[in-house]
Tab-separated table of C-alpha atoms in Angstrom:
chain	number	residue	atom	x	y	z
M	10	MET	CA	-18.186	-11.843	16.374
M	11	GLY	CA	-16.006	-9.780	18.661
M	12	ILE	CA	-13.040	-7.573	17.839
M	13	LEU	CA	-9.837	-8.979	16.330
M	14	ALA	CA	-6.344	-7.783	17.164
M	15	ILE	CA	-2.827	-9.108	16.733
M	16	GLY	CA	-0.164	-8.959	19.417
M	17	VAL	CA	3.564	-9.394	18.756
M	18	MET	CA	6.138	-9.952	21.466
M	19	SER	CA	9.874	-10.542	21.708
M	20	GLY	CA	11.136	-11.587	25.105
M	21	THR	CA	14.445	-11.550	26.921
M	22	SER	CA	15.263	-15.069	25.707
M	23	CYS	CA	15.993	-13.511	22.273
M	24	ASP	CA	14.747	-16.665	20.558
M	25	GLY	CA	12.091	-15.271	18.229
M	26	VAL	CA	8.878	-13.332	17.704
M	27	SER	CA	5.734	-14.649	19.364
M	28	ALA	CA	2.549	-13.512	17.659
M	29	ALA	CA	-1.114	-14.196	18.327
M	30	LEU	CA	-4.360	-13.294	16.609
M	31	ALA	CA	-7.012	-12.929	19.308
M	32	GLN	CA	-10.729	-12.310	19.339
M	33	PHE	CA	-12.071	-10.222	22.216
M	34	SER	CA	-15.711	-10.155	23.209
M	35	ASN	CA	-16.862	-8.756	26.544
M	36	ARG	CA	-14.721	-10.526	29.163
M	37	THR	CA	-13.647	-13.429	26.970
M	38	VAL	CA	-10.599	-13.939	24.802
M	39	ARG	CA	-10.168	-16.586	22.115
M	40	ILE	CA	-6.862	-17.277	20.399
M	41	LEU	CA	-7.540	-17.860	16.703
M	42	THR	CA	-3.937	-18.621	15.804
M	43	GLU	CA	-0.493	-18.191	17.304
M	44	ARG	CA	3.064	-18.912	16.302
M	45	THR	CA	6.627	-18.231	17.343
M	46	THR	CA	9.012	-17.429	14.499
M	47	PRO	CA	12.681	-18.029	15.411
M	48	TYR	CA	15.174	-15.265	14.746
M	49	SER	CA	17.969	-15.854	12.304
M	50	PRO	CA	21.256	-16.682	14.070
M	51	ARG	CA	22.629	-13.252	13.098
M	52	LEU	CA	19.646	-11.359	14.501
M	53	ALA	CA	19.702	-13.409	17.709
M	54	ARG	CA	23.412	-12.615	18.171
M	55	LEU	CA	22.759	-8.895	17.729
M	56	LEU	CA	19.962	-8.977	20.307
M	57	HIS	CA	22.132	-10.788	22.837
M	58	LYS	CA	24.842	-8.135	22.531
M	59	SER	CA	22.502	-5.170	22.052
M	60	ALA	CA	23.902	-3.374	25.130
M	61	ALA	CA	27.254	-3.056	23.349
M	62	LEU	CA	25.953	-1.871	19.956
M	63	SER	CA	26.628	1.569	18.514
M	64	ALA	CA	23.838	4.027	17.776
M	65	ALA	CA	24.039	3.150	14.079
M	66	GLU	CA	23.798	-0.563	14.834
M	67	LEU	CA	20.851	-0.039	17.188
M	68	SER	CA	19.077	2.029	14.552
M	69	ALA	CA	19.516	-0.723	11.965
M	70	LEU	CA	18.417	-3.353	14.504
M	71	ASN	CA	15.283	-1.332	15.235
M	72	MET	CA	14.284	-1.452	11.560
M	73	ALA	CA	15.224	-5.132	11.151
M	74	LEU	CA	13.065	-6.055	14.124
M	75	GLY	CA	10.204	-4.057	12.668
M	76	GLU	CA	10.445	-6.203	9.539
M	77	ALA	CA	10.490	-9.392	11.649
M	78	PHE	CA	7.438	-8.295	13.641
M	79	ALA	CA	5.589	-7.346	10.457
M	80	ARG	CA	6.250	-10.774	8.903
M	81	ALA	CA	4.993	-12.495	12.052
M	82	ALA	CA	1.837	-10.369	12.094
M	83	ARG	CA	1.116	-10.991	8.412
M	84	ARG	CA	1.474	-14.748	8.872
M	85	CYS	CA	-1.033	-14.649	11.737
M	86	ALA	CA	-3.501	-12.648	9.671
M	87	ALA	CA	-3.142	-14.982	6.688
M	88	ALA	CA	-3.659	-18.120	8.793
M	89	VAL	CA	-7.357	-17.350	9.444
M	90	PRO	CA	-9.488	-16.929	6.297
M	91	GLY	CA	-11.237	-13.576	6.179
M	92	ALA	CA	-9.532	-12.289	9.341
M	93	ALA	CA	-7.319	-9.658	7.680
M	94	ARG	CA	-10.268	-7.386	6.879
M	95	ARG	CA	-11.512	-7.480	10.470
M	96	ILE	CA	-8.298	-6.808	12.398
M	97	ALA	CA	-8.532	-3.503	14.256
M	98	VAL	CA	-4.913	-3.062	15.356
M	99	ILE	CA	-1.542	-4.635	16.014
M	100	GLY	CA	-0.158	-4.277	19.526
M	101	SER	CA	3.630	-4.513	19.553
M	102	HIS	CA	5.555	-4.789	22.791
M	103	GLY	CA	8.852	-4.563	20.944
M	104	HIS	CA	12.122	-6.051	22.169
M	105	THR	CA	13.557	-4.543	25.339
M	106	VAL	CA	17.233	-3.739	24.946
M	107	TYR	CA	17.441	-1.633	28.102
M	108	HIS	CA	15.202	-1.121	31.106
M	109	GLY	CA	16.335	1.317	33.785
M	110	PRO	CA	13.364	2.601	35.793
M	111	SER	CA	15.588	3.277	38.824
M	112	ASP	CA	18.285	5.174	36.931
M	113	PRO	CA	18.933	8.870	37.741
M	114	ILE	CA	16.933	9.570	34.582
M	115	PRO	CA	14.448	6.658	34.456
M	116	SER	CA	14.285	5.149	30.989
M	117	THR	CA	13.385	2.120	28.938
M	118	LEU	CA	14.076	1.218	25.317
M	119	GLN	CA	12.142	-1.234	23.145
M	120	LEU	CA	13.127	-1.830	19.519
M	121	GLY	CA	10.952	-2.951	16.602
M	122	GLU	CA	9.992	0.085	14.523
M	123	PRO	CA	6.163	0.408	14.470
M	124	SER	CA	6.276	2.473	11.272
M	125	VAL	CA	7.710	-0.545	9.464
M	126	ILE	CA	5.012	-2.820	10.895
M	127	ALA	CA	2.261	-0.419	9.820
M	128	GLN	CA	3.743	0.035	6.357
M	129	ARG	CA	4.141	-3.688	5.689
M	130	THR	CA	0.771	-4.775	7.079
M	131	GLY	CA	-1.502	-1.851	6.222
M	132	LEU	CA	-2.759	-1.906	9.821
M	133	PRO	CA	-2.444	0.633	12.636
M	134	VAL	CA	0.074	-0.210	15.328
M	135	VAL	CA	0.177	0.663	19.022
M	136	ALA	CA	3.697	0.297	20.439
M	137	ASN	CA	6.051	1.807	23.041
M	138	PHE	CA	3.797	1.034	25.989
M	139	ARG	CA	6.408	1.220	28.732
M	140	PRO	CA	7.734	4.814	28.441
M	141	ARG	CA	4.397	6.415	29.346
M	142	ASP	CA	4.169	4.426	32.559
M	143	ILE	CA	7.703	5.515	33.471
M	144	ALA	CA	6.801	9.115	32.648
M	145	ALA	CA	3.929	8.753	35.129
M	146	GLY	CA	6.338	7.696	37.866
M	147	GLY	CA	6.011	3.945	37.394
M	148	SER	CA	8.581	1.269	36.691
M	149	GLY	CA	7.276	0.611	33.169
M	150	ALA	CA	6.475	-2.966	34.080
M	151	PRO	CA	4.752	-5.262	34.495
M	152	LEU	CA	1.957	-4.341	32.099
M	153	VAL	CA	0.339	-7.734	31.458
M	154	PRO	CA	-1.490	-7.662	34.846
M	155	TYR	CA	-4.132	-5.431	33.262
M	156	PHE	CA	-4.995	-8.335	30.956
M	157	ASP	CA	-4.790	-10.813	33.841
M	158	ALA	CA	-7.200	-8.836	35.977
M	159	ALA	CA	-9.648	-8.465	33.072
M	160	PHE	CA	-9.780	-12.140	32.151
M	161	PHE	CA	-8.766	-14.046	35.313
M	162	GLY	CA	-9.660	-11.680	38.142
M	163	ARG	CA	-13.202	-12.755	38.936
M	164	GLY	CA	-12.617	-15.605	41.391
M	165	ALA	CA	-10.483	-16.420	44.417
M	166	PRO	CA	-6.915	-15.030	44.389
M	167	ARG	CA	-4.592	-16.778	41.987
M	168	ALA	CA	-1.150	-16.227	40.561
M	169	LEU	CA	-0.557	-15.909	36.837
M	170	GLN	CA	3.106	-16.736	36.512
M	171	ASN	CA	4.855	-16.067	33.226
M	172	ILE	CA	8.239	-17.709	32.746
M	173	GLY	CA	9.995	-16.123	29.810
M	174	GLY	CA	13.588	-14.926	29.947
M	175	ILE	CA	12.585	-13.135	33.146
M	176	ALA	CA	9.835	-14.546	35.378
M	177	ASN	CA	6.948	-12.291	36.370
M	178	VAL	CA	3.735	-12.797	38.287
M	179	SER	CA	0.304	-11.171	38.542
M	180	ILE	CA	-1.856	-11.919	41.559
M	181	VAL	CA	-5.495	-11.113	40.880
M	182	GLY	CA	-8.895	-12.006	42.261
M	183	ARG	CA	-12.275	-10.658	43.183
M	184	GLY	CA	-12.134	-8.068	45.951
M	185	ILE	CA	-8.338	-7.810	46.162
M	186	ARG	CA	-5.982	-5.127	44.963
M	187	PRO	CA	-4.020	-6.650	42.060
M	188	MET	CA	-0.288	-6.933	42.597
M	189	ALA	CA	2.445	-7.854	40.158
M	190	PHE	CA	6.216	-7.879	39.888
M	191	ASP	CA	9.161	-9.649	38.310
M	192	THR	CA	10.073	-12.578	40.545
M	193	GLY	CA	13.582	-12.849	39.091
M	194	PRO	CA	15.296	-15.073	36.515
M	195	GLY	CA	13.125	-17.187	34.275
M	196	ASN	CA	14.693	-19.017	31.354
M	197	CYS	CA	17.602	-16.583	30.914
M	198	TRP	CA	20.164	-18.374	33.105
M	199	MET	CA	18.989	-21.839	32.059
M	200	ASP	CA	19.338	-20.896	28.386
M	201	VAL	CA	22.879	-19.591	28.859
M	202	LEU	CA	23.912	-22.801	30.613
M	203	ALA	CA	22.260	-25.090	28.069
M	204	GLN	CA	24.106	-23.255	25.292
M	205	ARG	CA	27.373	-23.558	27.220
M	206	ILE	CA	26.948	-27.282	27.928
M	207	SER	CA	25.964	-28.082	24.327
M	208	ARG	CA	28.627	-25.770	22.866
M	209	GLY	CA	25.966	-23.835	21.043
M	210	ARG	CA	24.054	-26.779	19.593
M	211	LEU	CA	21.073	-26.130	21.891
M	212	ARG	CA	19.402	-22.769	22.470
M	213	TYR	CA	17.647	-23.991	25.621
M	214	ASP	CA	17.316	-27.052	27.852
M	215	ARG	CA	14.586	-28.884	25.947
M	216	GLY	CA	12.159	-30.415	28.432
M	217	GLY	CA	14.616	-29.763	31.263
M	218	ARG	CA	16.502	-32.950	30.406
M	219	LEU	CA	19.990	-31.537	31.009
M	220	ALA	CA	18.931	-30.173	34.405
M	221	ARG	CA	18.148	-33.716	35.533
M	222	LEU	CA	21.772	-34.788	35.037
M	223	GLY	CA	23.347	-32.682	37.799
M	224	ARG	CA	23.085	-32.459	41.549
M	225	ILE	CA	21.166	-29.549	43.044
M	226	ASP	CA	22.971	-27.431	45.637
M	227	GLU	CA	19.981	-26.274	47.713
M	228	GLY	CA	22.266	-24.412	50.112
M	229	LEU	CA	23.619	-22.300	47.279
M	230	ALA	CA	20.080	-21.704	46.050
M	231	LYS	CA	19.177	-20.304	49.462
M	232	ARG	CA	22.253	-18.072	49.378
M	233	LEU	CA	21.187	-16.818	45.947
M	234	TRP	CA	17.904	-15.842	47.568
M	235	GLN	CA	19.851	-13.298	49.638
M	236	HIS	CA	20.513	-11.142	46.562
M	237	PRO	CA	19.181	-7.609	47.234
M	238	TYR	CA	16.713	-7.787	44.338
M	239	PHE	CA	14.647	-10.437	46.081
M	240	ARG	CA	14.278	-8.303	49.208
M	241	ARG	CA	12.980	-5.255	47.338
M	242	PRO	CA	9.212	-4.935	47.746
M	243	PRO	CA	6.933	-4.638	44.717
M	244	PRO	CA	6.327	-2.879	42.461
M	245	LYS	CA	9.622	-3.843	40.870
M	246	SER	CA	10.959	-5.115	37.571
M	247	THR	CA	14.254	-6.410	36.285
M	248	GLY	CA	15.899	-7.880	33.199
M	249	ARG	CA	19.092	-9.161	31.647
M	250	GLU	CA	20.870	-6.048	32.841
M	251	LEU	CA	20.918	-7.837	36.236
M	252	PHE	CA	20.320	-11.554	35.664
M	253	ASN	CA	22.978	-12.135	33.049
M	254	GLU	CA	26.014	-14.326	32.433
M	255	ARG	CA	28.267	-11.956	34.339
M	256	LEU	CA	26.262	-12.482	37.530
M	257	LEU	CA	26.364	-16.245	36.934
M	258	ARG	CA	30.179	-16.091	36.786
M	259	ASP	CA	30.303	-14.016	39.966
M	260	ILE	CA	28.141	-16.547	41.806
M	261	PHE	CA	29.448	-19.871	40.522
M	262	GLY	CA	33.024	-19.047	39.510
M	263	SER	CA	35.003	-22.036	38.258
M	264	ARG	CA	32.055	-24.376	38.796
M	265	LEU	CA	30.650	-23.068	35.513
M	266	SER	CA	33.467	-24.952	33.773
M	267	ARG	CA	34.035	-27.800	36.242
M	268	ALA	CA	30.426	-28.830	36.884
M	269	PRO	CA	28.098	-27.120	34.384
M	270	HIS	CA	25.331	-29.729	34.775
M	271	ALA	CA	25.257	-29.176	38.534
M	272	VAL	CA	25.091	-25.414	37.981
M	273	LEU	CA	22.193	-25.851	35.525
M	274	SER	CA	20.379	-28.149	37.959
M	275	THR	CA	20.823	-25.625	40.770
M	276	VAL	CA	19.739	-22.668	38.624
M	277	THR	CA	16.634	-24.555	37.412
M	278	TYR	CA	15.701	-25.351	41.001
M	279	PHE	CA	16.410	-21.773	42.070
M	280	THR	CA	14.153	-20.362	39.359
M	281	ALA	CA	11.217	-22.278	40.861
M	282	TYR	CA	12.385	-21.542	44.429
M	283	SER	CA	12.578	-17.777	43.832
M	284	ILE	CA	9.089	-17.775	42.307
M	285	VAL	CA	7.445	-19.541	45.246
M	286	GLU	CA	9.441	-17.729	47.922
M	287	SER	CA	8.434	-14.421	46.316
M	288	TYR	CA	4.796	-15.382	46.866
M	289	HIS	CA	5.521	-16.176	50.503
M	290	ARG	CA	7.407	-12.935	51.037
M	291	PHE	CA	5.129	-10.484	49.247
M	292	ALA	CA	1.665	-11.962	48.555
M	293	PRO	CA	-0.694	-11.676	51.544
M	294	TYR	CA	-3.219	-14.065	49.993
M	295	ARG	CA	-3.870	-17.781	50.032
M	296	LEU	CA	-3.647	-18.724	46.366
M	297	ARG	CA	-6.331	-20.836	44.756
M	298	GLU	CA	-3.948	-21.886	41.968
M	299	ILE	CA	-0.863	-20.943	39.981
M	300	ILE	CA	-1.369	-20.619	36.219
M	301	VAL	CA	1.890	-20.726	34.254
M	302	SER	CA	2.556	-19.303	30.789
M	303	GLY	CA	5.641	-18.664	28.679
M	304	GLY	CA	8.345	-20.994	27.437
M	305	GLY	CA	9.100	-22.246	30.942
M	306	VAL	CA	5.893	-24.325	30.812
M	307	TYR	CA	7.707	-26.765	28.519
M	308	ASN	CA	10.591	-27.329	30.959
M	309	ARG	CA	9.313	-30.409	32.771
M	310	THR	CA	12.050	-30.286	35.411
M	311	LEU	CA	11.259	-26.664	36.247
M	312	MET	CA	7.526	-27.367	36.408
M	313	ASP	CA	8.123	-30.369	38.683
M	314	HIS	CA	10.123	-28.173	41.091
M	315	LEU	CA	7.416	-25.510	40.977
M	316	THR	CA	4.650	-28.054	41.646
M	317	ARG	CA	6.477	-29.498	44.636
M	318	LEU	CA	7.463	-26.166	46.162
M	319	ALA	CA	4.042	-24.534	45.684
M	320	ALA	CA	1.984	-27.389	47.170
M	321	PRO	CA	-0.809	-27.507	48.188
M	322	ALA	CA	-1.700	-24.807	45.609
M	323	PRO	CA	-2.061	-26.584	42.247
M	324	VAL	CA	0.188	-25.542	39.353
M	325	ARG	CA	-1.439	-25.546	35.907
M	326	SER	CA	-0.495	-24.533	32.388
M	327	ILE	CA	-2.510	-21.686	30.931
M	328	ALA	CA	-3.248	-24.112	28.093
M	329	ASP	CA	-5.837	-25.617	30.457
M	330	TYR	CA	-7.754	-22.346	29.962
M	331	GLY	CA	-7.572	-22.426	26.174
M	332	ILE	CA	-4.613	-20.045	25.780
M	333	PRO	CA	-1.397	-21.515	24.340
M	334	PRO	CA	1.504	-20.731	26.733
M	335	GLN	CA	3.439	-18.676	24.179
M	336	ALA	CA	0.310	-16.748	23.114
M	337	LYS	CA	-0.597	-15.184	26.454
M	338	GLU	CA	1.725	-12.171	26.385
M	339	PRO	CA	1.104	-11.340	22.691
M	340	ALA	CA	-2.639	-11.560	23.359
M	341	ALA	CA	-2.206	-9.236	26.328
M	342	PHE	CA	-0.555	-6.552	24.188
M	343	ALA	CA	-3.237	-6.966	21.541
M	344	TYR	CA	-5.760	-6.173	24.289
M	345	LEU	CA	-3.759	-3.189	25.588
M	346	ALA	CA	-3.625	-1.845	22.028
M	347	LEU	CA	-7.394	-2.125	21.652
M	348	ARG	CA	-7.886	-0.262	24.919
M	349	ALA	CA	-5.542	2.479	23.715
M	350	LEU	CA	-7.537	2.847	20.493
M	351	GLN	CA	-10.665	3.338	22.567
M	352	GLY	CA	-8.941	6.042	24.587
M	353	ARG	CA	-9.213	3.967	27.759
M	354	VAL	CA	-6.769	3.256	30.575
M	355	ASN	CA	-4.744	0.114	29.882
M	356	HIS	CA	-2.485	-0.429	32.885
M	357	LEU	CA	-2.710	-0.885	36.655
M	358	PRO	CA	-0.800	1.807	38.579
M	359	SER	CA	-0.923	-0.398	41.676
M	360	THR	CA	1.322	-2.917	39.920
M	361	THR	CA	3.799	-0.513	38.291
M	362	GLY	CA	3.974	2.267	40.866
M	363	ALA	CA	2.687	4.920	38.455
M	364	LYS	CA	1.242	7.968	40.226
M	365	THR	CA	-1.675	8.307	37.817
M	366	ALA	CA	-3.562	6.020	35.463
M	367	CYS	CA	-2.708	6.588	31.787
M	368	ILE	CA	-3.354	5.386	28.286
M	369	LEU	CA	-0.118	3.640	27.350
M	370	GLY	CA	1.295	3.338	23.848
M	371	SER	CA	1.948	5.449	20.786
M	372	LEU	CA	-0.261	5.003	17.720
M	373	THR	CA	1.153	4.686	14.201
M	374	LEU	CA	-1.690	5.052	11.733
M	375	SER	CA	-1.947	3.267	8.420
M	376	PHE	CA	-4.418	3.083	5.550
M	377	HIS	CA	-6.830	1.102	7.687
M	378	ASP	CA	-9.127	3.069	10.023
M	379	PRO	CA	-9.322	1.042	13.262
M	380	ARG	CA	-12.295	3.063	14.507
M	381	SER	CA	-14.576	1.583	11.865
M	382	THR	CA	-13.721	-1.974	12.916
M	383	ILE	CA	-14.425	-1.233	16.561
M	384	ARG	CA	-17.483	0.916	15.843
M	385	HIS	CA	-19.194	-1.773	13.766
M	386	SER	CA	-18.473	-4.603	16.179
M	387	SER	CA	-21.487	-5.695	18.194
M	388	HIS	CA	-19.354	-6.487	21.227
M	389	ALA	CA	-17.610	-4.179	23.655
M	390	LEU	CA	-14.304	-5.102	25.267
M	391	ASP	CA	-15.764	-5.144	28.738
């Protein structure tokens, strides 16, 4: 029957909690159910301004997010009859409010209190994956490549491109050293512009329809490519601390007000351009295909740009492989949590820059003993 685990994830788009209940058996993964639960407007506002919150406000936000993650996990467990008794663990990525691996004192902070999740669900929780990698000299990201290598790394080289708030890629394949890094902005700039154009009525550019209304400035896109981040070699990671509204204002100035549709069209094109040019600059492999996950899959305009720029390599949704686009990252953290429970390495130092391989994540125990679930399963993880 395999081993069941839940993964919960909150990305830089600050739109909601993505959760997935996955079944792992040998080198296969099956998504039994998945859902994204939108945040309340108040919680979304707090997440967007988290960098400016006081310690007291951050502490309260940490607990509130724990409640939101717990509700999402319980809904996943309840959606599959009989699953609750077989779930070994919940893997919680948390919500990143700060990521500074290059700071004088390298640090990262994810909110979503695991004690709350464990208390509300009665299940053990593995969370806080990133700090251990940073402690080992890594950048704390990306961590999903471990999952990518396990489940997609047996053929010719291919790119697994996630487009959430920030876009990140894993390049895996038989006989190659996996590589991974954040390619740059994903949905974050497009979301800001869609909200600006719609005066808050839209949270994102649904289907990429607004981006089709403006004229792309390809010259400006190429100048954007000169930003120092894109020249830094992997391993590297970034976030809203760099690709935020302030940087948009610095780049586009008054055009943000005068021609917002043109800015959105250019930013949508640039998101695809920066992804493909990052492959050309840093990936020394001919790619068999590009498999896309995350919310960006649903932006038809973005996917059209990506398909054209990446040719002749085909661009496919991860849904073609049986994994819903929003379920991939939660499933990955469910898998990392299972590995942690087994006391086994669950990251790739070659992709994060860590000096040694580690077991990432801190375990919050509950009434449920995860060892019995794993011990009585007839299937190993690999």
